[in-house]
CSV table of C-alpha atoms in Angstrom, one decimal:
chain,number,residue,atom,x,y,z
A,1,UNK,CA,87.2,-72.5,81.7
A,2,UNK,CA,86.6,-75.8,83.4
A,3,UNK,CA,87.3,-75.1,87.1
A,4,UNK,CA,84.5,-74.2,89.5
A,5,UNK,CA,85.4,-70.6,90.2
A,6,UNK,CA,85.1,-69.7,86.5
A,7,UNK,CA,81.7,-71.4,86.1
A,8,UNK,CA,80.4,-69.5,89.1
A,9,UNK,CA,81.6,-66.2,87.5
A,10,UNK,CA,80.0,-67.1,84.2
A,11,UNK,CA,76.7,-67.6,86.0
A,12,UNK,CA,76.7,-64.8,88.5
A,13,UNK,CA,78.5,-62.0,86.7
A,14,UNK,CA,75.5,-61.1,84.4
A,15,UNK,CA,73.3,-60.5,87.4
A,16,UNK,CA,74.8,-57.2,88.2
A,17,UNK,CA,78.4,-56.5,87.2
A,18,UNK,CA,78.0,-57.6,83.6
A,19,UNK,CA,74.3,-57.2,83.3
A,20,UNK,CA,73.1,-57.5,79.7
A,21,UNK,CA,70.7,-54.7,79.8
A,22,UNK,CA,72.3,-51.9,81.9
A,23,UNK,CA,76.0,-52.7,81.3
A,24,UNK,CA,76.2,-54.4,77.9
A,25,UNK,CA,73.2,-52.4,76.7
A,26,UNK,CA,71.7,-55.2,74.7
A,27,UNK,CA,68.0,-56.2,74.3
A,28,UNK,CA,66.6,-52.8,75.2
A,29,UNK,CA,63.7,-52.9,72.7
A,30,UNK,CA,61.7,-55.6,74.3
A,31,UNK,CA,62.7,-54.5,77.8
A,32,UNK,CA,60.9,-51.2,77.3
A,33,UNK,CA,57.8,-52.4,75.5
A,34,UNK,CA,56.6,-55.2,77.7
A,35,UNK,CA,57.1,-53.7,81.1
A,36,UNK,CA,53.8,-51.8,81.6
A,37,UNK,CA,52.5,-54.7,83.6
A,38,UNK,CA,54.4,-57.2,85.8
A,39,UNK,CA,52.9,-60.4,84.4
A,40,UNK,CA,53.9,-60.1,80.7
A,41,UNK,CA,57.3,-58.9,81.9
A,42,UNK,CA,57.8,-62.2,83.9
A,43,UNK,CA,56.6,-64.3,81.0
A,44,UNK,CA,58.9,-62.5,78.6
A,45,UNK,CA,61.8,-63.0,81.0
A,46,UNK,CA,61.2,-66.7,81.2
A,47,UNK,CA,60.9,-67.0,77.5
A,48,UNK,CA,64.2,-65.2,77.0
A,49,UNK,CA,65.9,-67.4,79.5
A,50,UNK,CA,64.7,-70.5,77.8
A,51,UNK,CA,65.5,-69.4,74.3
A,52,UNK,CA,68.9,-68.0,75.3
A,53,UNK,CA,70.0,-71.1,77.2
A,54,UNK,CA,69.1,-73.6,74.5
A,55,UNK,CA,70.3,-71.6,71.6
A,56,UNK,CA,73.6,-71.1,73.4
A,57,UNK,CA,73.9,-74.9,73.9
A,58,UNK,CA,72.9,-75.7,70.3
A,59,UNK,CA,75.3,-73.2,68.8
A,60,UNK,CA,78.0,-74.3,71.1
A,61,UNK,CA,77.5,-77.9,70.0
A,62,UNK,CA,77.8,-77.1,66.3
A,63,UNK,CA,80.2,-74.3,66.6
A,64,UNK,CA,83.1,-76.1,64.9
A,65,UNK,CA,81.0,-77.0,61.8
A,66,UNK,CA,79.5,-73.6,61.1
A,67,UNK,CA,81.3,-71.8,58.2
A,68,UNK,CA,82.2,-68.3,59.4
A,69,UNK,CA,80.7,-66.6,56.4
A,70,UNK,CA,77.2,-67.6,57.0
A,71,UNK,CA,77.2,-67.9,60.8
A,72,UNK,CA,74.7,-65.1,61.3
A,73,UNK,CA,72.1,-66.9,59.2
A,74,UNK,CA,72.8,-70.2,61.0
A,75,UNK,CA,72.4,-68.5,64.4
A,76,UNK,CA,69.2,-66.7,63.3
A,77,UNK,CA,67.7,-70.0,62.1
A,78,UNK,CA,68.5,-71.8,65.4
A,79,UNK,CA,67.1,-68.9,67.4
A,80,UNK,CA,64.0,-68.5,65.2
A,81,UNK,CA,63.2,-72.2,65.5
A,82,UNK,CA,63.3,-72.0,69.3
A,83,UNK,CA,61.3,-68.8,69.3
A,84,UNK,CA,58.6,-70.4,67.2
A,85,UNK,CA,58.3,-73.2,69.8
A,86,UNK,CA,58.0,-70.7,72.6
A,87,UNK,CA,55.5,-68.7,70.6
A,88,UNK,CA,53.3,-71.8,70.0
A,89,UNK,CA,53.6,-72.9,73.6
A,90,UNK,CA,52.4,-69.5,74.9
A,91,UNK,CA,49.5,-69.4,72.4
A,92,UNK,CA,48.5,-72.8,73.7
A,93,UNK,CA,48.9,-72.4,77.5
A,94,UNK,CA,48.8,-68.6,78.2
A,95,UNK,CA,46.8,-67.1,75.4
A,96,UNK,CA,46.0,-63.8,77.2
A,97,UNK,CA,49.6,-63.0,77.9
A,98,UNK,CA,50.6,-64.0,74.4
A,99,UNK,CA,48.0,-61.5,73.1
A,100,UNK,CA,49.5,-58.8,75.3
A,101,UNK,CA,53.0,-59.5,74.2
A,102,UNK,CA,51.9,-59.5,70.5
A,103,UNK,CA,54.9,-59.1,68.2
A,104,UNK,CA,57.4,-58.9,71.0
A,105,UNK,CA,57.7,-62.7,71.4
A,106,UNK,CA,58.6,-62.8,67.7
A,107,UNK,CA,61.1,-60.0,68.3
A,108,UNK,CA,63.1,-62.2,70.7
A,109,UNK,CA,64.7,-63.4,67.5
A,110,UNK,CA,66.3,-60.1,66.9
A,111,UNK,CA,66.9,-59.4,70.6
A,112,UNK,CA,70.5,-58.3,70.6
A,113,UNK,CA,71.2,-60.3,73.8
A,114,UNK,CA,70.8,-63.5,71.8
A,115,UNK,CA,73.1,-62.5,69.0
A,116,UNK,CA,75.5,-60.9,71.4
A,117,UNK,CA,75.9,-63.9,73.6
A,118,UNK,CA,76.0,-66.3,70.7
A,119,UNK,CA,78.8,-64.3,69.0
A,120,UNK,CA,80.7,-63.5,72.1
A,121,UNK,CA,80.4,-66.7,74.1
A,122,UNK,CA,78.8,-69.7,72.5
A,123,UNK,CA,80.9,-69.6,69.4
A,124,UNK,CA,84.1,-70.2,71.4
A,125,UNK,CA,83.0,-72.2,74.4
A,126,UNK,CA,81.9,-75.7,75.4
A,127,UNK,CA,78.2,-76.5,75.8
A,128,UNK,CA,78.0,-76.5,79.6
A,129,UNK,CA,79.6,-73.1,80.3
A,130,UNK,CA,77.5,-71.8,77.4
A,131,UNK,CA,74.3,-73.1,79.1
A,132,UNK,CA,75.3,-71.4,82.3
A,133,UNK,CA,76.1,-68.2,80.4
A,134,UNK,CA,72.7,-68.3,78.7
A,135,UNK,CA,70.8,-68.8,81.9
A,136,UNK,CA,72.8,-66.2,83.8
A,137,UNK,CA,72.3,-63.6,81.1
A,138,UNK,CA,68.6,-64.5,80.8
A,139,UNK,CA,68.2,-64.0,84.6
A,140,UNK,CA,70.1,-60.7,84.5
A,141,UNK,CA,67.7,-59.5,81.8
A,142,UNK,CA,64.7,-60.7,83.7
A,143,UNK,CA,65.8,-58.9,86.9
A,144,UNK,CA,65.9,-55.6,85.1
A,145,UNK,CA,62.6,-56.3,83.4
A,146,UNK,CA,60.9,-57.2,86.7
A,147,UNK,CA,62.3,-54.1,88.5
A,148,UNK,CA,61.0,-51.8,85.7
A,149,UNK,CA,57.7,-53.5,85.5
A,150,UNK,CA,57.3,-53.4,89.3
A,151,UNK,CA,57.6,-49.6,89.5
A,152,UNK,CA,55.6,-49.0,86.3
A,153,UNK,CA,52.6,-51.2,87.4
A,154,UNK,CA,52.7,-50.0,91.0
A,155,UNK,CA,52.8,-46.3,90.3
A,156,UNK,CA,50.9,-46.4,87.0
A,157,UNK,CA,47.9,-48.5,87.9
A,158,UNK,CA,48.3,-49.2,91.6
A,159,UNK,CA,48.3,-52.9,91.1
A,160,UNK,CA,50.8,-55.8,91.1
A,161,UNK,CA,50.1,-58.8,89.0
A,162,UNK,CA,46.6,-57.5,88.7
A,163,UNK,CA,46.0,-57.3,92.4
A,164,UNK,CA,45.1,-53.9,93.9
A,165,UNK,CA,48.0,-52.8,96.2
A,166,UNK,CA,47.4,-49.2,96.9
A,167,UNK,CA,44.4,-49.2,99.3
A,168,UNK,CA,41.1,-47.5,98.4
A,169,UNK,CA,41.6,-45.1,101.4
A,170,UNK,CA,44.5,-43.4,99.5
A,171,UNK,CA,42.3,-42.8,96.5
A,172,UNK,CA,39.6,-41.3,98.7
A,173,UNK,CA,42.2,-39.0,100.2
A,174,UNK,CA,43.0,-37.7,96.7
A,175,UNK,CA,45.8,-40.0,95.5
A,176,UNK,CA,45.7,-40.4,91.7
A,177,UNK,CA,47.5,-43.1,89.7
A,178,UNK,CA,50.3,-41.6,87.6
A,179,UNK,CA,49.1,-42.2,84.1
A,180,UNK,CA,52.5,-41.1,82.7
A,181,UNK,CA,54.1,-44.3,84.0
A,182,UNK,CA,52.0,-46.4,81.7
A,183,UNK,CA,53.3,-44.6,78.6
A,184,UNK,CA,56.3,-46.1,76.9
A,185,UNK,CA,58.8,-43.2,77.5
A,186,UNK,CA,58.7,-43.7,81.2
A,187,UNK,CA,60.3,-47.1,80.9
A,188,UNK,CA,63.3,-45.4,79.5
A,189,UNK,CA,63.5,-43.0,82.5
A,190,UNK,CA,63.1,-45.9,84.9
A,191,UNK,CA,66.0,-47.8,83.2
A,192,UNK,CA,68.0,-44.6,83.2
A,193,UNK,CA,67.5,-44.3,87.0
A,194,UNK,CA,68.5,-48.0,87.5
A,195,UNK,CA,71.7,-47.3,85.4
A,196,UNK,CA,72.4,-44.2,87.5
A,197,UNK,CA,72.0,-46.0,90.8
A,198,UNK,CA,74.0,-49.0,89.6
A,199,UNK,CA,76.9,-46.9,88.4
A,200,UNK,CA,77.1,-44.9,91.6
A,201,UNK,CA,78.1,-48.2,93.3
A,202,UNK,CA,80.2,-49.5,90.4
A,203,UNK,CA,82.6,-46.7,89.8
A,204,UNK,CA,84.6,-48.6,87.2
A,205,UNK,CA,81.6,-48.5,84.8
A,206,UNK,CA,81.3,-44.8,84.7
A,207,UNK,CA,82.1,-43.1,81.4
A,208,UNK,CA,83.8,-39.7,81.3
B,1,UNK,CA,45.4,-40.8,49.5
B,2,UNK,CA,45.3,-43.6,52.1
B,3,UNK,CA,48.9,-44.5,51.2
B,4,UNK,CA,50.1,-41.0,51.9
B,5,UNK,CA,48.2,-40.9,55.1
B,6,UNK,CA,49.7,-44.1,56.2
B,7,UNK,CA,53.2,-42.9,55.2
B,8,UNK,CA,52.9,-39.8,57.3
B,9,UNK,CA,51.4,-41.7,60.2
B,10,UNK,CA,54.3,-44.2,60.1
B,11,UNK,CA,56.9,-41.4,60.3
B,12,UNK,CA,55.5,-39.4,63.1
B,13,UNK,CA,52.7,-41.2,65.1
B,14,UNK,CA,53.8,-44.9,64.8
B,15,UNK,CA,57.5,-43.9,64.9
B,16,UNK,CA,59.5,-47.1,65.4
B,17,UNK,CA,61.7,-45.7,68.1
B,18,UNK,CA,59.5,-43.3,70.0
B,19,UNK,CA,56.3,-45.4,69.9
B,20,UNK,CA,57.5,-49.0,69.8
B,21,UNK,CA,61.2,-48.9,70.9
B,22,UNK,CA,62.3,-51.1,68.0
B,23,UNK,CA,65.9,-51.0,66.8
B,24,UNK,CA,67.0,-49.4,70.1
B,25,UNK,CA,70.2,-51.4,70.3
B,26,UNK,CA,71.8,-50.0,67.2
B,27,UNK,CA,70.1,-46.7,67.9
B,28,UNK,CA,72.0,-46.4,71.2
B,29,UNK,CA,75.2,-47.8,69.9
B,30,UNK,CA,75.6,-45.9,66.6
B,31,UNK,CA,74.3,-42.5,67.6
B,32,UNK,CA,77.6,-40.9,68.7
B,33,UNK,CA,77.9,-38.8,65.6
B,34,UNK,CA,75.6,-37.6,62.9
B,35,UNK,CA,77.4,-38.9,59.9
B,36,UNK,CA,77.4,-42.6,60.8
B,37,UNK,CA,73.9,-42.3,62.3
B,38,UNK,CA,72.7,-41.0,58.9
B,39,UNK,CA,74.4,-43.9,57.1
B,40,UNK,CA,72.8,-46.4,59.3
B,41,UNK,CA,69.4,-44.7,59.0
B,42,UNK,CA,69.6,-44.8,55.2
B,43,UNK,CA,70.5,-48.5,55.3
B,44,UNK,CA,67.6,-49.3,57.6
B,45,UNK,CA,65.1,-47.4,55.5
B,46,UNK,CA,66.4,-49.2,52.4
B,47,UNK,CA,66.0,-52.6,54.0
B,48,UNK,CA,62.5,-51.8,55.3
B,49,UNK,CA,61.4,-50.6,51.8
B,50,UNK,CA,62.7,-53.8,50.2
B,51,UNK,CA,61.8,-56.4,52.8
B,52,UNK,CA,58.2,-55.3,53.6
B,53,UNK,CA,56.7,-55.9,50.2
B,54,UNK,CA,58.6,-59.2,49.8
B,55,UNK,CA,57.4,-60.4,53.1
B,56,UNK,CA,53.9,-59.1,52.3
B,57,UNK,CA,53.8,-61.2,49.1
B,58,UNK,CA,55.2,-64.2,51.0
B,59,UNK,CA,52.5,-63.8,53.6
B,60,UNK,CA,49.6,-63.4,51.2
B,61,UNK,CA,50.6,-66.1,48.7
B,62,UNK,CA,52.3,-68.7,50.8
B,63,UNK,CA,51.8,-68.4,54.6
B,64,UNK,CA,48.3,-67.2,55.4
B,65,UNK,CA,45.5,-69.6,55.9
B,66,UNK,CA,44.0,-70.3,52.5
B,67,UNK,CA,46.9,-68.5,50.8
B,68,UNK,CA,47.9,-71.5,48.8
B,69,UNK,CA,44.5,-71.7,47.0
B,70,UNK,CA,46.2,-70.5,43.7
B,71,UNK,CA,47.8,-73.9,43.6
B,72,UNK,CA,44.5,-75.7,43.5
B,73,UNK,CA,41.5,-76.2,45.7
B,74,UNK,CA,42.9,-79.1,47.7
B,75,UNK,CA,45.5,-76.7,49.2
B,76,UNK,CA,43.0,-74.1,50.5
B,77,UNK,CA,42.8,-75.5,54.0
B,78,UNK,CA,46.6,-75.3,54.7
B,79,UNK,CA,47.7,-72.7,57.3
B,80,UNK,CA,51.4,-72.1,57.4
B,81,UNK,CA,51.3,-69.0,59.5
B,82,UNK,CA,53.3,-70.7,62.3
B,83,UNK,CA,56.3,-70.6,59.9
B,84,UNK,CA,56.1,-66.9,59.4
B,85,UNK,CA,58.8,-65.9,61.9
B,86,UNK,CA,61.3,-68.2,60.4
B,87,UNK,CA,60.4,-67.2,56.8
B,88,UNK,CA,60.5,-63.5,57.6
B,89,UNK,CA,63.9,-63.6,59.3
B,90,UNK,CA,65.3,-65.8,56.5
B,91,UNK,CA,64.0,-63.3,53.9
B,92,UNK,CA,65.5,-60.4,55.8
B,93,UNK,CA,68.9,-62.1,56.4
B,94,UNK,CA,69.2,-63.2,52.8
B,95,UNK,CA,68.0,-59.8,51.4
B,96,UNK,CA,70.7,-58.1,53.6
B,97,UNK,CA,73.3,-60.4,52.1
B,98,UNK,CA,72.0,-59.8,48.6
B,99,UNK,CA,71.8,-56.0,49.0
B,100,UNK,CA,75.3,-56.1,50.4
B,101,UNK,CA,76.7,-57.9,47.4
B,102,UNK,CA,74.8,-55.7,44.9
B,103,UNK,CA,75.9,-52.5,46.6
B,104,UNK,CA,79.5,-53.7,46.8
B,105,UNK,CA,79.5,-54.4,43.0
B,106,UNK,CA,77.7,-51.4,41.6
B,107,UNK,CA,78.2,-48.6,44.2
B,108,UNK,CA,81.5,-49.1,46.0
B,109,UNK,CA,81.4,-45.6,47.3
B,110,UNK,CA,78.1,-46.2,49.1
B,111,UNK,CA,79.4,-49.6,50.2
B,112,UNK,CA,82.4,-48.2,51.9
B,113,UNK,CA,80.1,-45.7,53.7
B,114,UNK,CA,77.6,-48.3,54.9
B,115,UNK,CA,80.2,-51.1,55.1
B,116,UNK,CA,79.9,-52.3,58.7
B,117,UNK,CA,76.3,-51.4,59.1
B,118,UNK,CA,74.8,-53.6,56.3
B,119,UNK,CA,75.3,-57.0,57.9
B,120,UNK,CA,74.2,-55.6,61.3
B,121,UNK,CA,70.9,-54.7,59.9
B,122,UNK,CA,69.8,-58.3,59.7
B,123,UNK,CA,69.4,-58.3,63.4
B,124,UNK,CA,67.9,-54.9,63.7
B,125,UNK,CA,64.5,-55.3,65.5
B,126,UNK,CA,63.0,-52.5,63.5
B,127,UNK,CA,63.1,-54.5,60.3
B,128,UNK,CA,61.6,-57.7,61.7
B,129,UNK,CA,59.2,-55.6,63.7
B,130,UNK,CA,58.0,-53.9,60.5
B,131,UNK,CA,57.2,-57.2,58.9
B,132,UNK,CA,55.4,-58.5,62.1
B,133,UNK,CA,53.3,-55.3,62.3
B,134,UNK,CA,52.5,-55.7,58.6
B,135,UNK,CA,51.2,-59.2,59.3
B,136,UNK,CA,49.2,-58.0,62.3
B,137,UNK,CA,47.5,-55.1,60.5
B,138,UNK,CA,46.5,-56.9,57.4
B,139,UNK,CA,47.6,-54.3,54.8
B,140,UNK,CA,45.6,-54.7,51.6
B,141,UNK,CA,48.3,-54.4,49.0
B,142,UNK,CA,52.1,-54.6,48.5
B,143,UNK,CA,52.1,-50.9,47.7
B,144,UNK,CA,50.5,-50.1,51.1
B,145,UNK,CA,53.2,-52.3,52.7
B,146,UNK,CA,55.9,-50.4,50.8
B,147,UNK,CA,54.5,-47.0,52.0
B,148,UNK,CA,54.4,-48.1,55.6
B,149,UNK,CA,58.0,-49.5,55.3
B,150,UNK,CA,59.3,-46.2,53.8
B,151,UNK,CA,57.5,-44.3,56.6
B,152,UNK,CA,58.9,-46.4,59.4
B,153,UNK,CA,62.4,-46.2,57.8
B,154,UNK,CA,62.3,-42.4,57.5
B,155,UNK,CA,60.9,-42.1,61.0
B,156,UNK,CA,63.8,-44.2,62.3
B,157,UNK,CA,66.3,-42.1,60.3
B,158,UNK,CA,64.8,-39.0,61.7
B,159,UNK,CA,65.1,-40.2,65.2
B,160,UNK,CA,68.6,-41.4,65.1
B,161,UNK,CA,69.9,-38.3,63.3
B,162,UNK,CA,68.2,-36.1,65.9
B,163,UNK,CA,69.6,-38.0,68.9
B,164,UNK,CA,73.1,-38.1,67.3
B,165,UNK,CA,73.0,-34.3,66.8
B,166,UNK,CA,72.0,-33.8,70.5
B,167,UNK,CA,74.7,-36.2,71.7
B,168,UNK,CA,77.4,-34.6,69.7
B,169,UNK,CA,76.8,-31.3,71.5
B,170,UNK,CA,76.0,-32.8,74.9
B,171,UNK,CA,79.5,-33.4,76.0
B,172,UNK,CA,80.7,-30.0,75.1
B,173,UNK,CA,77.9,-27.9,76.7
B,174,UNK,CA,76.6,-29.7,79.7
B,175,UNK,CA,77.7,-31.0,83.1
B,176,UNK,CA,76.1,-34.3,83.6
B,177,UNK,CA,76.4,-36.3,86.8
B,178,UNK,CA,79.2,-38.8,86.3
B,179,UNK,CA,77.2,-42.1,86.8
B,180,UNK,CA,74.7,-40.9,84.3
B,181,UNK,CA,77.1,-40.0,81.5
B,182,UNK,CA,77.0,-41.9,78.2
B,183,UNK,CA,74.2,-44.4,78.1
B,184,UNK,CA,72.2,-43.1,81.0
B,185,UNK,CA,71.6,-39.6,79.7
B,186,UNK,CA,70.9,-41.0,76.2
B,187,UNK,CA,68.0,-43.0,77.7
B,188,UNK,CA,66.6,-39.8,79.3
B,189,UNK,CA,66.9,-37.8,76.2
B,190,UNK,CA,65.2,-40.5,74.2
B,191,UNK,CA,62.4,-40.6,76.7
B,192,UNK,CA,61.9,-36.8,76.5
B,193,UNK,CA,61.9,-36.9,72.7
B,194,UNK,CA,59.4,-39.7,72.9
B,195,UNK,CA,57.1,-37.6,75.1
B,196,UNK,CA,57.5,-34.8,72.6
B,197,UNK,CA,56.6,-37.1,69.7
B,198,UNK,CA,53.4,-38.0,71.6
B,199,UNK,CA,52.0,-34.6,70.7
B,200,UNK,CA,51.6,-36.0,67.2
B,201,UNK,CA,49.0,-38.4,68.5
B,202,UNK,CA,45.5,-37.7,67.4
B,203,UNK,CA,46.6,-35.7,64.3
B,204,UNK,CA,44.4,-36.7,61.4
B,205,UNK,CA,45.5,-36.2,57.9
């Protein structure tokens, strides 16, 4: 696990080939609920990267002292502590976004990406690879979040990050924002389309 | 009457899966056949019904601003709400463990059915989500919280059994494009069901 090639793999695999959302199917809940606008999606992505990276490192440091019977509770407490820090930071410095994200920051605790990575990677690896794994998976998650939010905000409200993108002339000519894109079910369909396209190019992931 | 209203609302209008997308991970992973889906649904309902009132009492008598007044006037300014995330998840995790032990002791048949799902429930977003919504909406009594919990649980059960029933028949009767098979098509079905559930919006009871 210590030579360079492996570290690179650990970091870059989650971007596409081993993406936490569309391949491992973890962390769907928050992915769908916060993507109606681009800004909360980016904030959510950054929060997840931070929590995931640091919880991976902490768990990896104490992995040899955790009794296996109660490991889930230990992991939950570590994650919950980090999430509380993120929550308080957001409330202090980005109050509007934290209002929009409402309960979903708290729900990072039960985001399956965290538990999945802690169980599958941090419990059996050294801190540095665990850190890279955490950041890599966090970025993989953020990529999907941003793609989904991009389409939903562009088609649903004609804006990106709150700035009007679709020119007024379009609206005068009869173009109407697709209100359906704002509704939660459309997030599922956008993710499904991403999975579809992704699997066309990654034939080994297809199920029969 | 309000409680019944809230109960029905929680099942159909505020459905955990179709309106908030909570508990999606296990929803997608365990919906391959109806029997296991039903087992998980029952376990989730059970945990929601137990954990919501407990967390409600914790919130009202320990965590909320001024909640510690019953200890004496000098405590009335303490606000522990920043601890609520940790407390809720600790309650849920330990309740899961407790329920697992009790069920194992007194109902081994049920235990062998639920077996693997019970520990998994601690990290089901729907349970923690229920507690967080409870905190956000300021329910006025533990009974109200229990009703909402039961409603959310049954709504979740309904959703997972429905999707499992569809998935069971999907492979036999349909010709799905290869890259979309498995998880992709499940997403689309869930979306369509979500749109269908939206028709409950605006119903007043």
